[in-house]
Coordinates of C-alpha atoms in Angstrom, one line a residue:
M1464 CA -2.3 12.8 13.0
A1465 CA -6.2 13.6 13.5
K1466 CA -7.0 12.8 17.3
G1467 CA -9.5 10.3 16.4
S1468 CA -6.7 8.5 14.2
K1469 CA -4.6 9.4 17.2
A1470 CA -7.0 7.8 19.7
K1471 CA -7.4 4.7 18.0
K1472 CA -3.6 4.4 17.0
A1473 CA -3.2 4.4 21.0
K1474 CA -5.7 1.9 21.4
A1475 CA -4.6 -0.6 19.0
E1476 CA -0.8 -0.2 20.7
G1477 CA -1.4 0.1 23.6
D1478 CA 0.0 2.3 26.7
L1479 CA 3.2 3.2 25.1
A1480 CA 1.8 4.6 22.1
A1481 CA -0.5 6.2 24.3
N1482 CA 1.9 7.7 26.6
A1483 CA 4.0 9.0 23.8
I1484 CA 1.3 10.6 21.9
E1485 CA 0.5 12.4 25.2
H1486 CA 4.5 13.3 25.6
G1487 CA 3.6 14.8 21.5
D1488 CA 0.7 16.7 23.0
R1489 CA 2.4 18.0 25.7
E1490 CA 5.4 19.2 24.2
V1491 CA 3.8 21.2 22.0
V1492 CA 1.6 23.3 24.5
W1493 CA 4.8 23.5 26.5
K1494 CA 6.4 25.1 23.8
R1495 CA 3.2 27.4 23.1
G1496 CA 4.2 28.6 27.0
P1497 CA 1.7 29.1 29.8
K1498 CA -1.8 30.2 29.0
P1499 CA -3.5 32.5 31.4
K1500 CA -6.6 30.5 32.3
K1501 CA -8.3 30.2 34.8
K1502 CA -9.2 27.0 36.8
P1503 CA -12.5 25.1 35.3
K1504 CA -15.2 25.1 37.0
V1505 CA -16.5 22.0 38.8
G1506 CA -18.6 20.2 36.0
H1507 CA -17.1 22.6 33.4
P1508 CA -15.6 20.8 30.1
Y1509 CA -11.7 20.9 29.6
K1510 CA -9.4 19.5 27.9
Y1511 CA -6.8 17.2 29.6
I1512 CA -3.5 18.0 27.9
E1513 CA -4.3 21.5 28.0
E1514 CA -5.2 21.4 31.9
L1515 CA -2.5 19.3 32.7
V1516 CA 0.2 21.6 31.0
R1517 CA -1.1 24.4 32.9
L1518 CA -0.9 22.5 36.2
Q1519 CA 2.8 21.7 35.3
F1520 CA 3.9 25.2 35.0
E1521 CA 1.9 25.8 38.5
L1522 CA 4.0 23.1 40.1
I1523 CA 7.1 24.8 38.2
K1524 CA 6.0 28.1 40.5
L1525 CA 5.7 25.8 43.8
Q1526 CA 9.1 24.4 43.3
D1527 CA 10.6 27.7 42.9
W1528 CA 9.0 29.1 45.7
V1529 CA 10.0 25.9 47.7
Q1530 CA 13.7 26.3 46.9
Q1531 CA 13.6 29.9 47.6
E1532 CA 11.8 29.7 51.2
G1533 CA 13.9 26.7 52.4
L1534 CA 10.5 24.7 52.5
K1535 CA 10.6 21.2 52.9
V1536 CA 7.4 18.7 51.5
V1537 CA 6.6 15.3 52.0
V1538 CA 3.4 13.7 49.6
L1539 CA 3.0 10.0 50.1
F1540 CA 1.2 8.4 47.5
E1541 CA -0.6 5.5 48.7
G1542 CA -3.6 2.7 47.6
R1543 CA -4.3 -0.2 46.0
D1544 CA -2.1 -2.1 43.3
A1545 CA -2.8 -0.4 40.1
A1546 CA -4.8 2.7 41.5
G1547 CA -2.3 4.6 38.9
K1548 CA -0.1 6.0 41.4
G1549 CA 2.9 5.8 39.6
G1550 CA 1.2 7.7 36.9
V1551 CA 0.5 10.9 39.0
I1552 CA 4.2 10.8 40.6
K1553 CA 5.5 11.1 36.8
R1554 CA 3.0 13.6 35.6
I1555 CA 4.4 15.9 39.2
S1556 CA 8.0 15.0 39.1
E1557 CA 8.5 15.2 34.9
S1558 CA 8.2 18.5 34.7
L1559 CA 10.6 19.3 37.7
N1560 CA 14.2 19.6 39.1
P1561 CA 15.3 16.0 40.2
R1562 CA 17.7 17.7 42.6
I1563 CA 14.7 19.5 44.3
C1564 CA 11.7 17.3 43.9
K1565 CA 12.9 13.3 44.5
V1566 CA 10.7 10.1 44.1
V1567 CA 11.8 7.8 46.9
A1568 CA 10.6 4.0 45.8
L1569 CA 12.1 1.5 48.5
G1570 CA 12.8 -2.1 48.5
T1571 CA 12.3 -5.0 50.5
P1572 CA 14.1 -4.3 53.7
S1573 CA 17.7 -5.8 54.2
D1574 CA 18.0 -7.7 57.5
R1575 CA 19.7 -4.7 58.8
E1576 CA 16.7 -2.6 58.5
R1577 CA 14.4 -5.3 59.7
G1578 CA 16.3 -4.9 63.0
Q1579 CA 16.0 -1.2 63.0
W1580 CA 13.0 1.2 64.4
Y1581 CA 10.6 0.4 62.0
F1582 CA 10.7 4.2 60.8
Q1583 CA 14.3 4.3 60.8
R1584 CA 15.1 3.6 56.8
Y1585 CA 12.6 6.4 55.6
V1586 CA 14.4 8.9 57.8
P1587 CA 17.5 9.5 55.6
H1588 CA 14.7 9.9 52.6
L1589 CA 12.9 13.2 54.1
P1590 CA 13.8 16.4 52.6
G1591 CA 16.3 19.0 53.5
K1592 CA 15.7 22.9 53.3
G1593 CA 14.4 23.4 49.7
E1594 CA 13.2 20.0 48.5
I1595 CA 10.2 18.0 48.1
V1596 CA 10.1 14.2 48.4
L1597 CA 7.6 12.1 46.6
F1598 CA 7.1 8.9 48.3
D1599 CA 5.9 5.8 46.2
R1600 CA 4.4 4.2 49.2
S1601 CA 5.8 4.8 52.4
W1602 CA 5.9 3.5 56.3
Y1603 CA 2.6 2.9 55.7
N1604 CA 3.7 -0.6 54.0
R1605 CA 3.5 -2.2 57.6
A1606 CA -0.4 -1.1 58.2
G1607 CA -0.9 -2.7 54.3
V1608 CA 1.1 -5.5 52.9
E1609 CA 3.2 -6.6 55.8
R1610 CA -0.2 -6.6 58.2
V1611 CA -2.0 -8.7 55.3
M1612 CA 0.8 -10.7 54.2
G1613 CA 1.8 -11.3 57.5
F1614 CA 5.1 -10.2 57.4
C1615 CA 5.2 -8.3 60.6
S1616 CA 4.0 -9.5 63.9
D1617 CA 0.7 -8.3 65.9
E1618 CA 2.9 -6.5 68.1
E1619 CA 5.0 -5.1 65.7
Y1620 CA 1.5 -3.8 63.6
R1621 CA 0.0 -2.1 67.1
E1622 CA 3.2 -0.4 67.6
F1623 CA 3.1 0.8 63.9
L1624 CA -0.7 2.4 64.8
R1625 CA 0.2 3.9 67.9
A1626 CA 3.5 5.4 67.0
C1627 CA 2.7 6.5 63.4
P1628 CA 0.5 9.7 64.5
L1629 CA 3.0 10.4 66.8
F1630 CA 5.9 10.3 64.4
E1631 CA 3.8 12.2 61.9
E1632 CA 3.2 14.8 64.5
M1633 CA 7.2 15.0 64.8
L1634 CA 7.9 15.1 61.1
I1635 CA 5.1 18.3 60.8
K1636 CA 5.9 20.1 64.3
S1637 CA 9.5 20.1 62.8
G1638 CA 8.7 22.1 59.9
I1639 CA 7.5 19.6 57.2
I1640 CA 4.9 20.3 55.0
L1641 CA 3.2 16.3 55.1
I1642 CA 0.3 15.5 52.4
K1643 CA -1.3 12.0 52.2
Y1644 CA -3.2 10.6 49.0
W1645 CA -4.9 7.4 49.2
F1646 CA -6.0 6.3 46.0
S1647 CA -9.2 4.4 45.9
V1648 CA -9.9 2.0 42.8
S1649 CA -12.5 -0.2 42.4
D1650 CA -12.4 -4.0 42.1
E1651 CA -14.0 -4.5 38.7
E1652 CA -11.3 -1.4 37.6
Q1653 CA -8.1 -3.0 39.2
E1654 CA -8.9 -6.5 37.7
R1655 CA -9.1 -4.6 34.4
R1656 CA -6.0 -3.2 35.3
F1657 CA -4.4 -6.4 36.1
R1658 CA -5.6 -8.2 33.1
E1659 CA -4.5 -5.6 30.8
R1660 CA -0.8 -5.7 32.3
I1661 CA -0.8 -9.6 32.1
Q1662 CA -1.6 -9.2 28.5
N1663 CA 0.8 -6.3 27.8
P1664 CA 4.6 -6.9 27.7
I1665 CA 5.6 -3.4 28.5
K1666 CA 3.8 -3.0 31.5
R1667 CA 4.2 -7.1 32.7
W1668 CA 7.1 -6.3 35.5
K1669 CA 4.7 -4.0 37.1
L1670 CA 2.6 -7.2 38.2
S1671 CA 4.5 -9.3 41.2
P1672 CA 3.2 -12.3 42.6
M1673 CA 2.6 -10.4 45.7
D1674 CA 0.4 -8.2 43.3
L1675 CA -1.5 -11.1 42.3
K1676 CA -1.9 -12.8 45.7
S1677 CA -3.2 -9.5 46.7
R1678 CA -6.1 -10.3 44.3
E1679 CA -7.1 -13.0 46.5
K1680 CA -7.0 -10.8 49.6
W1681 CA -9.3 -7.9 48.6
V1682 CA -11.4 -7.9 51.5
D1683 CA -8.4 -8.3 54.0
Y1684 CA -6.3 -5.6 52.8
S1685 CA -10.1 -3.6 52.4
R1686 CA -9.8 -4.0 56.6
A1687 CA -6.5 -3.0 56.9
K1688 CA -6.7 0.2 55.2
D1689 CA -9.8 0.7 57.4
V1690 CA -8.2 0.3 60.5
M1691 CA -5.3 2.3 59.3
Q1692 CA -6.9 5.4 58.4
S1693 CA -8.8 5.3 61.6
Y1694 CA -5.6 5.5 63.5
T1695 CA -4.2 7.3 61.3
D1696 CA -6.9 10.1 59.7
T1697 CA -6.0 13.0 62.0
D1698 CA -6.6 16.7 62.1
L1699 CA -3.1 17.4 61.8
S1700 CA -2.2 14.7 59.3
P1701 CA -5.5 13.9 57.3
W1702 CA -5.4 11.1 54.4
N1703 CA -6.9 13.1 50.9
V1704 CA -8.8 10.2 49.4
V1705 CA -8.4 10.0 45.6
N1706 CA -11.2 8.6 43.3
A1707 CA -8.5 6.7 40.6
D1708 CA -11.3 4.9 38.8
N1709 CA -10.7 7.1 35.6
K1710 CA -6.7 7.7 35.5
K1711 CA -6.7 11.3 33.9
R1712 CA -9.2 12.7 35.9
A1713 CA -7.3 11.3 39.0
R1714 CA -4.2 13.0 38.0
L1715 CA -5.8 16.6 37.5
N1716 CA -7.5 16.1 40.5
C1717 CA -4.7 15.3 42.5
V1718 CA -2.0 17.5 41.3
S1719 CA -4.7 20.5 41.5
H1720 CA -5.3 19.4 45.1
L1721 CA -1.5 19.6 46.0
L1722 CA -1.4 22.9 44.3
A1723 CA -4.0 23.8 46.6
H1724 CA -2.3 22.4 50.1
V1725 CA 1.4 23.7 49.9
P1726 CA 1.1 27.6 49.7
Y1727 CA 3.0 29.6 47.3
K1728 CA 3.8 32.2 45.2
E1729 CA 5.0 33.2 41.7
I1730 CA 8.9 33.9 41.6
P1731 CA 9.5 36.6 39.0
R1732 CA 12.3 35.4 36.4
K1733 CA 15.6 37.4 35.0
E1734 CA 15.4 37.2 31.3
V1735 CA 18.5 34.8 30.4
K1736 CA 20.3 35.5 27.4
L1737 CA 23.1 33.5 26.2
S1738 CA 26.7 34.9 25.8
P1739 CA 28.6 34.5 22.4
R1740 CA 30.4 31.6 22.3
P1741 CA 34.4 32.5 22.2
D1742 CA 36.6 31.7 19.0
N1743 CA 38.1 28.4 19.0
G1744 CA 41.9 30.1 18.8
D1745 CA 44.5 27.3 18.6
Y1746 CA 42.0 24.5 19.8
V1747 CA 42.0 21.8 16.5
R1748 CA 38.8 19.2 17.1
P1749 CA 40.4 15.5 16.7
P1750 CA 39.4 13.6 13.4
K1751 CA 36.0 12.3 13.7
D1752 CA 37.8 8.5 12.3
S1753 CA 39.9 8.5 16.3
Q1754 CA 37.3 8.2 17.9
R1755 CA 34.7 5.2 18.7
W1756 CA 31.0 5.9 17.2
I1757 CA 28.2 3.5 17.7
P1758 CA 27.0 2.3 14.9
T1759 CA 24.4 4.1 12.6
V1760 CA 21.5 1.7 12.9
Y1761 CA 18.6 4.4 12.3

């Protein structure tokens, strides 16, 4: 299928088709293997799929280095609803070993968790040696949705602003590499994405009642973000802001930044050879009609 036809088909069928086409295109490049291609200069033209795959090969090198050196990496993804955090996390994690690179997206805290030290529910999800953890929203919920929607008291909020930089300092001094991303999306683009979610049954689950309420509190969220960053954007643990109005550029820019801020080296891989399968010997497979096969619908 020609590129123009692919684009028209994807646009007609929505994000599901677009993602499937993108994945298919990446599979082709994956099989072709990594190219000794340099990072494009700022402003120079590039091919999105080619560049995404190049970065994903680099992520594999990063993963191997993290595992070998016993590094502990934490990456936080925060920002507006529909800012594209999930898309970036997916492009990072899909090429990596899920036992090494783990995605954490916690739900509403339980009654027991509400009575704990606030950061306690996040601590069990921190990485051990040789692990990467991607937080799809994190302890910054307290400074965002909990503050704006009134789910925490003023005292709890003030205590978070005081304690958060200290908590992150402890993590970093313990040997954790902590990187924080804030995905910034314009009011107009967020509204366009919300309307798309309303109309698209594949994405409708992403639009919660809380998301709809957040539209009414755009200014409140902006103020909360400004205060949060004024307390927690430190030299030791800075906020890295991602321009997320263009999803594809946001993905490439974020992954590129991540790779640049976790030092790694390529580890030469030994060639793997498959040993020959042994003879069946006296083993006889049971007849197929003795097993419960699912219907062949397709």
